Amino acid sequence: MDRRKFLQGSAVGLASLSLEQVAKAAASERVRVGVMGAAGRASALNQYFAANPHAEIVTIAEIDSARLGNTVETVTKLQGKQPQVTQDFRRLIDDNSLDAIVVGAPDHWHAIPTILACQAGKDVYVEKPDGHNIVEGQRMVAAMKKHKRIVQMGSQHRSTERLKSALDYIRSGALGRCLVATAWESAKQGNIGNPPDSTPPDTVDYDMWLGPAKKRPFNKNRFHGRWRWFHDYGTGDLGNDGVHRLDMAFAALNAACEAQGDEAVSLPTKISATGGKWYFDDMQEWPDTLQVTYEYQSKTPKILTYEMRIWAPYPYHGESEGAVIYGDKACMTIGNSRWRVYGERGKLIKEVKGDSDAASHVQNFLDCIKTREKPVCDLETVGHPASILCHAGNIAARVGRTLTLDPQTELFVNDKEANQLRGREEWRAPWVLPEV
């Protein structure tokens, strides 16, 4: 299932909930939430939180007022109360009645709201990857730790019974000794063309939409839905969908380490990549063809690889996107709706089906707000390391050489050019990355 179909399916399933008001918990038991974003992934997040009995969406901040209507209507039907609306997310930060902020904005707008929310004493659910770059992610983790906040990254697969059962199976040792895991994207994306610059819609504060990114003329390709393909705002498909697949492969590799009695893997020490924008003749800046290798040096070395072919109209290992872990007894393929184990001669040994629904991920976040326990995709221990895999892979591809990463500092050893790509040349005022 490709990303568009998955999001459309989620929206259809969630929309059915709007036929009846959700039976809400007592007001004193609800987590009061402000959501940044009303369309795309943020539309689904609004529905998930409004549909949860233990949450109430108080305010939605959306930079484009034209995208508010349907989401406000659905949220109102679900929770029985109409949310307030604003164009400026800072109203969410300043509202002392809010317990949590949900960040469903583009990648270049993940870090600043998360840091400000932590500083304001609010917990945060932020979409993946954690920040637009490594420096932003580090600053987000620092803010979370300093202010003792709960921050859940939106890798919802971590909360699904599908992935949990897969990891339990790996921990049983049934795959044997595992040294290699692979993640991939082969869902076909489209050519976005080369439209000319134009005038931004009247419904948008375009300067604020640009935020910390460089001032540029408006272009519809560098805006809603397509921003992810540009260096200023997104992280390419490696940071878009790849972060899910890499995190699944990483989790599987660590489950195998547990089964084998090996030390857990954390950040890789060597990253190499090859690929580029080889297929699409359009405005996209990030690679459409990519292979990345991550090496883990320990007593028993491990390899994690990532493959991207976003022009391929066919699946790989039976899945358009997924992860596989290879053992000397069997291998496991993990997709968005199932996992399968194959033994000798490709014999199917076991298959378990499940979904990628984010309702349990949202519930885990809400539970942790009350218990103050770490969520399943805790920013420091899960979300940021998974994001670093994406950022480091992209950087290796851009500089065209193998990088050595210091896992403690998250700096590239003796590589000034690569380290400059760990952040921005500057965060455009007034949207400077907050100090922590």
Coordinates of C-alpha atoms in Angstrom, one line a residue, residues 118-320:
C118 CA 8.6 22.2 26.0
Q119 CA 9.7 25.5 27.4
A120 CA 6.1 26.4 28.0
G121 CA 5.6 23.2 30.1
K122 CA 3.6 21.4 27.4
D123 CA 4.0 17.8 26.2
V124 CA 4.4 17.2 22.4
Y125 CA 3.3 14.8 19.8
V126 CA 5.4 15.7 16.7
E127 CA 5.4 14.1 13.3
K128 CA 8.4 12.4 11.8
P129 CA 11.3 13.0 11.3
D130 CA 11.9 14.9 14.5
G131 CA 13.5 18.0 12.9
H132 CA 14.4 19.2 9.5
N133 CA 18.1 18.4 10.3
I134 CA 20.3 16.8 13.0
V135 CA 20.9 20.1 14.9
E136 CA 17.2 20.7 15.2
G137 CA 16.7 17.2 16.5
Q138 CA 19.4 17.6 19.1
R139 CA 17.9 20.9 20.3
M140 CA 14.5 19.3 20.6
V141 CA 15.9 16.5 22.7
A142 CA 17.7 19.0 24.9
A143 CA 14.5 20.9 25.4
M144 CA 12.5 17.8 26.3
K145 CA 15.1 16.7 28.8
K146 CA 15.6 20.1 30.4
H147 CA 11.9 20.7 30.9
K148 CA 11.0 17.1 31.7
R149 CA 8.4 16.8 29.0
I150 CA 6.8 13.8 27.2
V151 CA 7.6 14.0 23.5
Q152 CA 6.3 11.2 21.2
M153 CA 7.4 11.1 17.6
G154 CA 4.8 10.0 15.1
S155 CA 6.2 6.7 14.0
Q156 CA 2.9 5.0 14.8
H157 CA 4.2 1.5 13.8
R158 CA 5.9 1.3 17.1
S159 CA 2.5 1.1 18.9
T160 CA 0.8 -1.5 16.5
E161 CA 0.2 -5.1 17.6
R162 CA 1.6 -6.0 14.1
L163 CA 5.1 -4.7 14.9
K164 CA 5.0 -5.7 18.6
S165 CA 4.2 -9.3 17.6
A166 CA 6.9 -9.3 14.9
L167 CA 9.5 -8.2 17.5
D168 CA 8.4 -10.8 20.0
Y169 CA 8.8 -13.5 17.3
I170 CA 12.3 -12.2 16.6
R171 CA 13.2 -12.2 20.3
S172 CA 12.2 -15.9 20.5
G173 CA 15.3 -16.6 18.4
A174 CA 13.4 -18.3 15.6
L175 CA 15.3 -16.5 12.9
G176 CA 18.7 -17.7 14.2
R177 CA 21.7 -15.4 14.1
C178 CA 20.9 -12.1 12.4
L179 CA 23.6 -9.7 11.1
V180 CA 21.8 -7.7 8.4
A181 CA 18.5 -5.8 8.0
T182 CA 17.2 -3.9 5.0
A183 CA 14.5 -1.2 4.6
W184 CA 13.1 0.1 1.3
E185 CA 10.7 2.3 -0.5
S186 CA 9.5 1.3 -4.0
A187 CA 6.1 2.9 -4.1
K188 CA 5.9 4.9 -7.3
Q189 CA 5.7 8.7 -7.0
G190 CA 4.9 11.1 -9.7
N191 CA 6.7 13.8 -11.8
I192 CA 5.9 17.2 -10.3
G193 CA 6.9 19.2 -13.4
N194 CA 8.5 22.6 -13.5
P195 CA 5.8 25.3 -13.0
P196 CA 6.8 28.9 -12.9
D197 CA 6.8 31.0 -9.8
S198 CA 3.5 32.7 -9.0
T199 CA 1.6 34.6 -6.3
P200 CA 0.7 32.9 -3.0
P201 CA -3.0 32.3 -2.2
D202 CA -4.7 35.2 -0.3
T203 CA -5.6 32.7 2.4
V204 CA -1.9 32.1 3.4
D205 CA 0.6 34.1 5.4
Y206 CA 3.4 33.0 3.0
D207 CA 6.3 34.6 4.9
M208 CA 5.3 32.7 8.1
W209 CA 4.9 29.5 6.1
L210 CA 8.5 29.8 5.0
G211 CA 9.5 30.3 8.6
P212 CA 13.2 29.6 9.2
A213 CA 13.8 28.7 5.6
K214 CA 15.2 31.1 3.0
K215 CA 13.0 33.8 1.5
R216 CA 12.0 32.6 -2.0
P217 CA 9.3 33.5 -4.5
F218 CA 6.1 31.4 -4.1
N219 CA 5.9 28.3 -6.3
K220 CA 3.1 25.8 -6.0
N221 CA 5.6 22.9 -6.1
R222 CA 7.4 24.3 -3.1
F223 CA 4.2 24.4 -1.1
H224 CA 1.3 22.1 0.1
G225 CA 2.0 18.4 -0.4
R226 CA 5.2 18.9 -2.5
W227 CA 7.4 20.8 0.0
R228 CA 9.0 17.5 1.1
W229 CA 11.0 17.2 -2.2
F230 CA 13.0 20.4 -1.5
H231 CA 16.0 20.9 0.7
D232 CA 14.6 24.0 2.4
Y233 CA 11.6 22.4 3.9
G234 CA 11.7 18.6 3.6
T235 CA 14.0 15.6 3.9
G236 CA 13.1 13.7 0.7
D237 CA 11.5 10.3 0.8
L238 CA 14.2 9.0 3.1
G239 CA 12.9 11.3 5.8
N240 CA 9.3 11.1 4.7
D241 CA 8.5 7.4 4.4
G242 CA 12.0 6.0 4.9
V243 CA 12.1 6.9 8.5
H244 CA 9.2 4.4 9.2
R245 CA 10.9 1.6 7.3
L246 CA 14.3 2.2 8.8
D247 CA 12.9 2.4 12.3
M248 CA 11.2 -1.0 11.7
A249 CA 14.4 -2.5 10.5
F250 CA 16.3 -1.0 13.3
A251 CA 13.8 -2.3 15.9
A252 CA 14.0 -5.8 14.3
L253 CA 17.8 -5.7 14.4
N254 CA 17.8 -4.8 18.1
A255 CA 15.2 -7.5 18.8
A256 CA 17.6 -10.0 17.2
C257 CA 20.5 -8.6 19.3
E258 CA 18.4 -9.3 22.4
A259 CA 17.7 -12.9 21.3
Q260 CA 21.4 -13.5 20.5
G261 CA 22.8 -11.9 23.7
D262 CA 24.5 -9.2 21.6
E263 CA 24.8 -5.6 22.8
A264 CA 22.1 -3.4 21.4
V265 CA 22.9 -1.3 18.3
S266 CA 22.4 2.5 18.6
L267 CA 23.8 4.9 16.1
P268 CA 26.0 3.6 13.2
T269 CA 29.6 4.6 13.0
K270 CA 29.9 4.4 9.2
I271 CA 27.4 5.7 6.6
S272 CA 27.8 5.4 2.9
A273 CA 25.3 6.3 0.1
T274 CA 25.0 6.3 -3.6
G275 CA 22.2 7.7 -5.7
G276 CA 20.6 10.9 -6.8
K277 CA 17.9 12.5 -8.8
W278 CA 18.3 10.1 -11.7
Y279 CA 14.7 9.4 -12.9
F280 CA 12.4 12.4 -12.7
D281 CA 13.0 15.4 -14.9
D282 CA 11.3 18.0 -12.7
M283 CA 11.9 20.4 -9.8
Q284 CA 12.6 17.8 -7.1
E285 CA 15.9 18.2 -5.3
W286 CA 16.2 15.1 -3.2
P287 CA 17.1 11.7 -4.6
D288 CA 14.6 9.5 -6.3
T289 CA 17.1 6.6 -6.5
L290 CA 19.2 5.8 -3.4
Q291 CA 21.1 3.1 -1.6
V292 CA 22.5 3.7 1.9
T293 CA 24.6 1.4 4.1
Y294 CA 24.9 1.9 7.9
E295 CA 27.6 -0.1 9.7
Y296 CA 27.5 -0.8 13.4
Q297 CA 30.8 -1.6 15.0
S298 CA 30.6 -3.8 18.1
K299 CA 31.7 -7.3 19.2
T300 CA 29.4 -8.6 16.5
P301 CA 29.2 -6.0 13.7
K302 CA 25.8 -5.4 12.0
I303 CA 24.7 -3.8 8.8
L304 CA 21.5 -1.9 8.1
T305 CA 20.7 -0.9 4.5
Y306 CA 18.1 1.3 2.9
E307 CA 17.0 1.2 -0.8
M308 CA 14.8 3.8 -2.6
R309 CA 13.3 3.4 -6.0
I310 CA 10.3 5.8 -6.0
W311 CA 9.7 5.2 -9.7
A312 CA 9.0 1.5 -9.4
P313 CA 5.4 0.3 -10.0
Y314 CA 6.0 -3.1 -8.4
P315 CA 6.7 -4.4 -4.9
Y316 CA 9.9 -5.7 -3.4
H317 CA 9.8 -8.8 -1.2
G318 CA 6.1 -8.6 -1.8
E319 CA 5.8 -5.1 -0.2
S320 CA 5.9 -1.7 -1.9

